[in-house]
Amino acid sequence: MLFTYPLNIISILFHVLTISSLQTPLVAAHCPSCKAVPNTPSWPCPSAWAHLNASTGGRLLRPTPPGALCHPDQPAYNASACPALQAAWSTYDFHQRDPVSSMWNQFSNDTCLPVPGYPCSGDGYPVFVVNATDPKHVQFGVRFARDHNVRLVVKSTGHDYVGRSVASNSLSIWTHHLRGIRTHASYSPKHCNVLINHTAVTVGAGEDMISLYTHLDALNQTLIGGGGQTVSVGGYLTGGGHSLLSPRYGLAADQVLEMQLVTPTGELVTANECTNTDLFFAMRGGGGGTFGVMTSVTVRTYPTPNITNLSLTLASTDTASPRVWEMVSYVLSQFPSLAGSGVSGYSYLFNTIPNPLAPSSNTSVSGLVAAVVLQDAPSSDSLTSLFSPILSHINQNWPDVFVQTNVTTYPSFLSWYNEHYDTTETGLDTYIGSRLLDRAALTANLTASAEAFRRLSSGGVATAYLVSGPGVWNADPRGGTSAVLPAWRRAYVHSTVGVGFKPLNATARAEAVEKVDYLLQGLRRLAPGMGAYVNEATPYEPDWQHQFWGDNYDRLVEIKRKVDPDDVFWCHPCVGNERWREVDGRLCRV
Ligand SMILES: Cc1cc2nc3c(=O)[nH]c(=O)nc-3n(C[C@H](O)[C@H](O)[C@H](O)COP(=O)(O)OP(=O)(O)OC[C@H]3O[C@@H](n4cnc5c(N)ncnc54)[C@H](O)[C@@H]3O)c2cc1C
């Protein structure tokens, strides 16, 4: 909000508008080959935008490029405020509070970074934003984009790793302020003759993880949520949503009992197991920004577990030796049996990092650090007992690997989370890549997996998250099925890797894309039939349609064609986007 100005003056001129205008849209008379762009006859005239502003009660923003404070050629220039902006840029919080910013710079083509001397323009960002606080605002925005052939994007926090929540020459619906949290002892979905005898919570689509965890913790409850404090329900859940608690209870998409959404025709509808069942299927894993704008969702909640956490470091200063990767692949081969005993957690594989166990020694190490947990364990020894044979095996076979362990118990999920949430930095130019790994990938050939994990980590740090297991495989989503990649139902581990690159450098960007592809190749060979998690992947994943959605893809495209025949919603990599392509910032029919 700080860097934007609402169109209040125009709003005063066009103040007498009510929701009834939703029923009288201006319908585009023909099928233009490209979406409208500013400064051409195709772009809506100022009075049309003013009309939209008035109908949303003055909630149309014309955003200032997020880095403008640092640029003398920009009206918003403020030299003394620039250092604070530069510091905030690396935080997730900044990007979620800004109406258009996205956390990785390349998705707005580096068009206004907070670096004096770099170029700054709004070219990489939406031209207008509906700052929605009510589903009505979303309806007005969607109908406007449809009727005026304007490219539409949906942004909640801009935390998207594949760049779906920002686009140039577009109107953006900003869902960040769609808030509200209401708990239920049991739940009856609308138009269904069913009582779901399970605790639940209805939340606004803009709610973030820390707000939800905090609210529910006060009631001794929690929900299936993500590791980043500011990640929002909207993009997280529509992409599937894994959690520390998933191996016990399933993915976030598996928890949904009901959803309210605005469809591509601008209707506000309920989707559940009895009504709008296609949308109910698609919105649970079929990807954000594709089938509509979720305005609120009802999900199951659970009693908060107590958590026993083992922080584990396994590292070797012999960073050149392949033996350390044999040790890493041995540890990861134990994940299936650990998951069978209820263990979940996050592990990080590193090629060469400064020695964390001897920071002043000027040495580097390779290996693995992890935070693994047991929920509601009978005693704090339970987790140690599960790991002691693994650690003995390491001592015997890799005596040069040093081992550090630390066990802590936490009385609730939130108390664990407050110490273990994702504290990485953002505001960079980075691509990440993803692979889901099943039992065979982790256990069948440890020589091959050692090589695959060595390659994966050769760019720096990679992850192997133990976030799937029995709860995901045996999940019972309402209505019997959901759109998440079926490979989740046999996965144990979600593994990722990231590659950073210099901004404003097309060669560096292309090299980063290639490098992510190269780093992933070992895992793809290891787990050929699995796939990747759309929310934490590279937008350049080959055969992304099937890698992200598997056999669900065809049904998802059918639903997309039915609910959005005119492609009001378009993003990449998103279901059914094959009929359009981006050409110099313009979206045109293929
Ligand atoms: C620090 C951090 C930690 C993370 N931890 C986890 C984790 O533990 N588990 C996990 O599964 N993922 C995790 N993620 C990945 C996360 O799921 C994705 O980044 C997700 O896309 C974020 O959604 P968002 O709404 O916050 O972001 P946005 O960028 O705003 O949106 C992402 C996508 O969803 C769409 N979208 C957003 N809101 C809506 C809505 N209301 N209706 C329809 N479409 C919508 C957008 O158009 C876009 O396509 C993490 C990400 C970060 C940055």
Tab-separated table of C-alpha atoms in Angstrom, residues 120-415:
chain	number	residue	atom	x	y	z
A	120	CYS	CA	13.131	1.232	-13.482
A	121	SER	CA	9.745	1.068	-15.114
A	122	GLY	CA	6.432	-0.598	-14.449
A	123	ASP	CA	6.798	-2.715	-17.593
A	124	GLY	CA	7.117	-6.055	-15.821
A	125	TYR	CA	4.176	-5.451	-13.508
A	126	PRO	CA	0.393	-5.308	-13.724
A	127	VAL	CA	-0.934	-1.928	-14.798
A	128	PHE	CA	-3.882	-1.969	-12.399
A	129	VAL	CA	-4.677	-3.924	-9.260
A	130	VAL	CA	-8.001	-4.664	-7.587
A	131	ASN	CA	-7.171	-4.613	-3.897
A	132	ALA	CA	-9.954	-6.983	-2.922
A	133	THR	CA	-11.363	-7.107	0.581
A	134	ASP	CA	-14.625	-8.696	-0.441
A	135	PRO	CA	-15.575	-11.355	-3.009
A	136	LYS	CA	-17.620	-8.656	-4.804
A	137	HIS	CA	-14.392	-6.826	-5.656
A	138	VAL	CA	-13.019	-10.010	-7.162
A	139	GLN	CA	-16.183	-10.442	-9.220
A	140	PHE	CA	-15.919	-6.927	-10.621
A	141	GLY	CA	-12.256	-7.448	-11.493
A	142	VAL	CA	-12.791	-10.789	-13.236
A	143	ARG	CA	-15.736	-9.504	-15.238
A	144	PHE	CA	-13.826	-6.409	-16.248
A	145	ALA	CA	-10.877	-8.441	-17.517
A	146	ARG	CA	-13.176	-10.793	-19.392
A	147	ASP	CA	-15.291	-8.061	-20.975
A	148	HIS	CA	-12.330	-5.905	-21.977
A	149	ASN	CA	-9.994	-8.693	-23.062
A	150	VAL	CA	-7.415	-7.647	-20.476
A	151	ARG	CA	-4.890	-10.162	-19.211
A	152	LEU	CA	-5.775	-11.167	-15.661
A	153	VAL	CA	-3.474	-12.414	-12.909
A	154	VAL	CA	-4.107	-13.344	-9.308
A	155	LYS	CA	-1.632	-12.337	-6.648
A	156	SER	CA	-1.867	-13.116	-2.977
A	157	THR	CA	1.710	-12.834	-1.658
A	158	GLY	CA	3.822	-13.098	-4.812
A	159	HIS	CA	5.626	-16.065	-3.218
A	160	ASP	CA	5.325	-18.126	-6.351
A	161	TYR	CA	8.431	-20.028	-7.460
A	162	VAL	CA	7.134	-20.354	-11.014
A	163	GLY	CA	6.094	-16.736	-11.544
A	164	ARG	CA	2.348	-17.138	-11.967
A	165	SER	CA	1.302	-14.179	-9.824
A	166	VAL	CA	2.751	-11.300	-11.833
A	167	ALA	CA	2.436	-10.278	-15.494
A	168	SER	CA	2.983	-7.177	-17.543
A	169	ASN	CA	0.093	-5.458	-19.332
A	170	SER	CA	-2.387	-6.997	-16.944
A	171	LEU	CA	-5.033	-6.392	-14.328
A	172	SER	CA	-4.196	-8.147	-11.077
A	173	ILE	CA	-6.626	-9.303	-8.414
A	174	TRP	CA	-4.787	-8.920	-5.115
A	175	THR	CA	-6.299	-11.350	-2.610
A	176	HIS	CA	-3.983	-10.495	0.286
A	177	HIS	CA	-6.725	-8.653	2.162
A	178	LEU	CA	-9.356	-11.385	1.839
A	179	ARG	CA	-9.157	-12.334	5.480
A	180	GLY	CA	-11.164	-13.966	8.255
A	181	ILE	CA	-10.849	-17.093	10.408
A	182	ARG	CA	-13.881	-18.992	11.742
A	183	THR	CA	-13.605	-22.361	13.479
A	184	HIS	CA	-16.199	-25.165	13.521
A	185	ALA	CA	-16.696	-28.169	15.787
A	186	SER	CA	-18.154	-30.027	12.782
A	187	TYR	CA	-19.116	-28.941	9.279
A	188	SER	CA	-22.040	-29.276	6.878
A	189	PRO	CA	-21.082	-28.389	3.320
A	190	LYS	CA	-23.651	-26.201	1.571
A	191	HIS	CA	-26.317	-28.018	-0.497
A	192	CYS	CA	-25.083	-31.348	0.900
A	193	ASN	CA	-27.039	-33.550	3.202
A	194	VAL	CA	-23.869	-34.418	5.080
A	195	LEU	CA	-22.460	-33.609	8.480
A	196	ILE	CA	-18.694	-33.901	8.578
A	197	ASN	CA	-17.902	-34.770	12.130
A	198	HIS	CA	-14.480	-33.172	12.210
A	199	THR	CA	-13.152	-29.885	13.488
A	200	ALA	CA	-12.603	-27.365	10.716
A	201	VAL	CA	-11.803	-23.755	9.990
A	202	THR	CA	-13.063	-21.404	7.297
A	203	VAL	CA	-10.409	-18.894	6.256
A	204	GLY	CA	-10.125	-16.019	3.811
A	205	ALA	CA	-7.936	-16.912	0.825
A	206	GLY	CA	-5.395	-14.228	1.753
A	207	GLU	CA	-4.727	-15.622	5.223
A	208	ASP	CA	-1.118	-16.581	5.844
A	209	MET	CA	0.362	-19.513	7.669
A	210	ILE	CA	1.554	-17.770	10.811
A	211	SER	CA	-1.834	-16.106	11.392
A	212	LEU	CA	-3.604	-19.449	11.040
A	213	TYR	CA	-1.187	-21.404	13.200
A	214	THR	CA	-1.346	-18.728	15.890
A	215	HIS	CA	-5.131	-18.504	15.866
A	216	LEU	CA	-5.585	-22.273	16.031
A	217	ASP	CA	-2.858	-22.801	18.612
A	218	ALA	CA	-4.887	-20.796	21.101
A	219	LEU	CA	-7.558	-23.514	20.671
A	220	ASN	CA	-4.979	-26.341	20.926
A	221	GLN	CA	-5.476	-27.037	17.237
A	222	THR	CA	-3.471	-26.760	14.052
A	223	LEU	CA	-3.891	-27.332	10.322
A	224	ILE	CA	-1.910	-28.644	7.375
A	225	GLY	CA	0.156	-25.611	6.396
A	226	GLY	CA	3.452	-24.584	4.875
A	227	GLY	CA	6.894	-23.807	6.238
A	228	GLY	CA	6.974	-20.104	5.279
A	229	GLN	CA	5.243	-17.750	7.698
A	230	THR	CA	3.848	-15.488	5.005
A	231	VAL	CA	2.840	-18.125	2.431
A	232	SER	CA	-0.886	-17.757	1.823
A	233	VAL	CA	-3.600	-20.339	1.640
A	234	GLY	CA	-4.528	-19.331	-1.938
A	235	GLY	CA	-1.502	-20.520	-3.886
A	236	TYR	CA	-0.341	-23.101	-1.353
A	237	LEU	CA	-3.512	-25.132	-1.272
A	238	THR	CA	-4.473	-24.843	-4.946
A	239	GLY	CA	-1.053	-26.341	-5.764
A	240	GLY	CA	-1.386	-29.239	-3.292
A	241	GLY	CA	0.429	-28.027	-0.168
A	242	HIS	CA	2.822	-30.252	1.756
A	243	SER	CA	3.529	-29.906	5.455
A	244	LEU	CA	5.533	-31.394	8.286
A	245	LEU	CA	2.234	-32.966	9.318
A	246	SER	CA	1.388	-34.350	5.838
A	247	PRO	CA	2.883	-37.812	6.362
A	248	ARG	CA	0.316	-38.203	9.144
A	249	TYR	CA	-2.718	-36.364	7.768
A	250	GLY	CA	-2.252	-35.781	4.028
A	251	LEU	CA	-1.645	-32.757	1.818
A	252	ALA	CA	-3.371	-29.424	2.367
A	253	ALA	CA	-5.576	-30.041	-0.682
A	254	ASP	CA	-6.764	-33.263	0.975
A	255	GLN	CA	-8.164	-31.277	3.903
A	256	VAL	CA	-10.607	-29.118	1.965
A	257	LEU	CA	-14.272	-29.487	2.830
A	258	GLU	CA	-15.574	-26.564	0.809
A	259	MET	CA	-14.484	-23.512	-1.095
A	260	GLN	CA	-15.960	-20.231	-2.293
A	261	LEU	CA	-14.578	-18.983	-5.561
A	262	VAL	CA	-15.192	-16.496	-8.306
A	263	THR	CA	-15.392	-18.293	-11.637
A	264	PRO	CA	-14.047	-16.964	-14.958
A	265	THR	CA	-17.559	-15.676	-15.699
A	266	GLY	CA	-17.483	-13.637	-12.513
A	267	GLU	CA	-19.945	-15.712	-10.515
A	268	LEU	CA	-19.328	-16.329	-6.834
A	269	VAL	CA	-19.949	-20.040	-6.298
A	270	THR	CA	-19.539	-22.720	-3.684
A	271	ALA	CA	-17.592	-25.818	-4.606
A	272	ASN	CA	-17.786	-28.971	-2.536
A	273	GLU	CA	-18.473	-32.678	-2.936
A	274	CYS	CA	-22.099	-31.988	-3.900
A	275	THR	CA	-21.977	-28.816	-5.944
A	276	ASN	CA	-19.604	-27.611	-8.660
A	277	THR	CA	-17.755	-30.861	-8.232
A	278	ASP	CA	-15.486	-30.274	-11.234
A	279	LEU	CA	-14.258	-27.013	-9.767
A	280	PHE	CA	-13.940	-28.685	-6.381
A	281	PHE	CA	-11.669	-31.291	-7.979
A	282	ALA	CA	-9.614	-28.789	-9.995
A	283	MET	CA	-9.077	-26.184	-7.291
A	284	ARG	CA	-7.502	-28.777	-4.987
A	285	GLY	CA	-4.147	-29.266	-6.654
A	286	GLY	CA	-4.882	-28.138	-10.224
A	287	GLY	CA	-2.894	-24.959	-9.647
A	288	GLY	CA	-3.582	-21.343	-8.736
A	289	GLY	CA	-4.710	-18.598	-11.100
A	290	THR	CA	-6.315	-21.030	-13.562
A	291	PHE	CA	-9.886	-22.013	-12.710
A	292	GLY	CA	-11.034	-19.024	-10.685
A	293	VAL	CA	-10.205	-16.962	-7.648
A	294	MET	CA	-10.692	-18.701	-4.352
A	295	THR	CA	-12.113	-16.247	-1.836
A	296	SER	CA	-12.408	-18.540	1.169
A	297	VAL	CA	-11.917	-22.182	2.025
A	298	THR	CA	-12.908	-24.577	4.783
A	299	VAL	CA	-10.345	-27.169	5.830
A	300	ARG	CA	-10.024	-29.798	8.532
A	301	THR	CA	-8.121	-28.916	11.680
A	302	TYR	CA	-6.372	-31.291	14.072
A	303	PRO	CA	-5.377	-31.339	17.733
A	304	THR	CA	-1.951	-29.758	17.866
A	305	PRO	CA	0.663	-32.478	18.353
A	306	ASN	CA	3.601	-32.281	20.681
A	307	ILE	CA	6.766	-32.517	18.662
A	308	THR	CA	10.059	-34.244	19.357
A	309	ASN	CA	12.690	-32.720	17.120
A	310	LEU	CA	16.094	-34.133	16.280
A	311	SER	CA	18.490	-31.614	14.750
A	312	LEU	CA	21.110	-33.598	12.936
A	313	THR	CA	24.361	-32.624	11.253
A	314	LEU	CA	26.353	-35.202	9.296
A	315	ALA	CA	29.335	-33.624	7.615
A	316	SER	CA	32.761	-34.366	6.244
A	317	THR	CA	35.639	-32.020	5.567
A	318	ASP	CA	36.700	-34.335	2.750
A	319	THR	CA	34.508	-32.423	0.343
A	320	ALA	CA	36.154	-33.868	-2.761
A	321	SER	CA	35.389	-37.454	-1.851
A	322	PRO	CA	32.346	-39.199	-3.360
A	323	ARG	CA	32.101	-41.132	-0.092
A	324	VAL	CA	30.159	-38.404	1.618
A	325	TRP	CA	27.413	-38.846	-1.019
A	326	GLU	CA	27.344	-42.557	-0.293
A	327	MET	CA	26.656	-41.622	3.310
A	328	VAL	CA	23.942	-39.141	2.269
A	329	SER	CA	22.247	-41.679	0.025
A	330	TYR	CA	22.400	-44.236	2.842
A	331	VAL	CA	20.643	-41.800	5.203
A	332	LEU	CA	17.965	-40.993	2.621
A	333	SER	CA	17.454	-44.710	1.958
A	334	GLN	CA	16.310	-44.963	5.572
A	335	PHE	CA	13.545	-42.412	5.064
A	336	PRO	CA	10.886	-44.929	3.953
A	337	SER	CA	11.241	-46.995	7.103
A	338	LEU	CA	11.494	-43.844	9.244
A	339	ALA	CA	8.309	-42.524	7.615
A	340	GLY	CA	6.654	-45.846	8.448
A	341	SER	CA	7.461	-45.084	12.098
A	342	GLY	CA	5.903	-41.622	11.870
A	343	VAL	CA	9.015	-39.532	11.199
A	344	SER	CA	8.823	-36.454	8.969
A	345	GLY	CA	11.112	-33.482	8.491
A	346	TYR	CA	13.310	-31.306	6.385
A	347	SER	CA	16.852	-32.104	5.292
A	348	TYR	CA	19.354	-30.042	3.372
A	349	LEU	CA	22.171	-31.527	1.328
A	350	PHE	CA	25.197	-29.364	0.821
A	351	ASN	CA	28.111	-29.648	-1.488
A	352	THR	CA	30.526	-27.263	0.180
A	353	ILE	CA	29.660	-24.858	2.958
A	354	PRO	CA	31.710	-23.241	5.713
A	355	ASN	CA	32.104	-25.759	8.522
A	356	PRO	CA	29.166	-25.065	10.887
A	357	LEU	CA	30.762	-27.146	13.649
A	358	ALA	CA	34.013	-25.170	13.618
A	359	PRO	CA	33.154	-21.733	12.244
A	360	SER	CA	36.596	-20.227	12.961
A	361	SER	CA	38.525	-23.135	11.389
A	362	ASN	CA	38.336	-21.838	7.817
A	363	THR	CA	37.342	-25.307	6.620
A	364	SER	CA	34.444	-26.432	4.465
A	365	VAL	CA	32.214	-29.454	4.734
A	366	SER	CA	29.854	-31.538	2.606
A	367	GLY	CA	26.966	-33.545	3.948
A	368	LEU	CA	23.500	-33.193	5.346
A	369	VAL	CA	21.720	-31.198	8.031
A	370	ALA	CA	18.187	-32.060	9.041
A	371	ALA	CA	15.378	-31.306	11.431
A	372	VAL	CA	13.364	-34.505	11.747
A	373	VAL	CA	10.421	-34.948	14.058
A	374	LEU	CA	8.057	-37.391	15.666
A	375	GLN	CA	4.575	-36.245	16.625
A	376	ASP	CA	3.052	-37.219	19.958
A	377	ALA	CA	5.930	-39.592	20.687
A	378	PRO	CA	5.586	-41.666	23.868
A	379	SER	CA	8.937	-40.319	25.101
A	380	SER	CA	11.755	-38.065	23.971
A	381	ASP	CA	13.861	-41.221	23.502
A	382	SER	CA	11.537	-42.587	20.819
A	383	LEU	CA	13.130	-40.551	18.049
A	384	THR	CA	16.678	-41.148	19.285
A	385	SER	CA	16.014	-44.883	19.327
A	386	LEU	CA	14.896	-44.800	15.702
A	387	PHE	CA	18.070	-42.998	14.685
A	388	SER	CA	20.649	-44.800	16.810
A	389	PRO	CA	21.129	-47.803	14.440
A	390	ILE	CA	21.476	-45.362	11.536
A	391	LEU	CA	24.090	-43.313	13.366
A	392	SER	CA	25.985	-46.472	14.421
A	393	HIS	CA	26.070	-47.603	10.807
A	394	ILE	CA	27.478	-44.218	9.801
A	395	ASN	CA	30.136	-44.365	12.522
A	396	GLN	CA	31.219	-47.788	11.323
A	397	ASN	CA	31.208	-47.114	7.608
A	398	TRP	CA	32.121	-43.448	7.361
A	399	PRO	CA	34.293	-42.801	10.426
A	400	ASP	CA	35.473	-39.484	8.945
A	401	VAL	CA	31.907	-38.111	9.049
A	402	PHE	CA	31.252	-36.127	12.169
A	403	VAL	CA	27.861	-36.381	13.714
A	404	GLN	CA	26.049	-33.846	15.833
A	405	THR	CA	22.603	-34.419	17.269
A	406	ASN	CA	20.341	-32.411	19.478
A	407	VAL	CA	16.900	-33.475	20.657
A	408	THR	CA	14.305	-30.933	21.771
A	409	THR	CA	10.667	-31.413	22.626
A	410	TYR	CA	7.963	-28.857	21.933
A	411	PRO	CA	4.496	-28.838	23.496
A	412	SER	CA	2.740	-27.820	20.252
A	413	PHE	CA	3.203	-27.536	16.511
A	414	LEU	CA	3.387	-23.737	16.812
A	415	SER	CA	6.160	-23.841	19.412
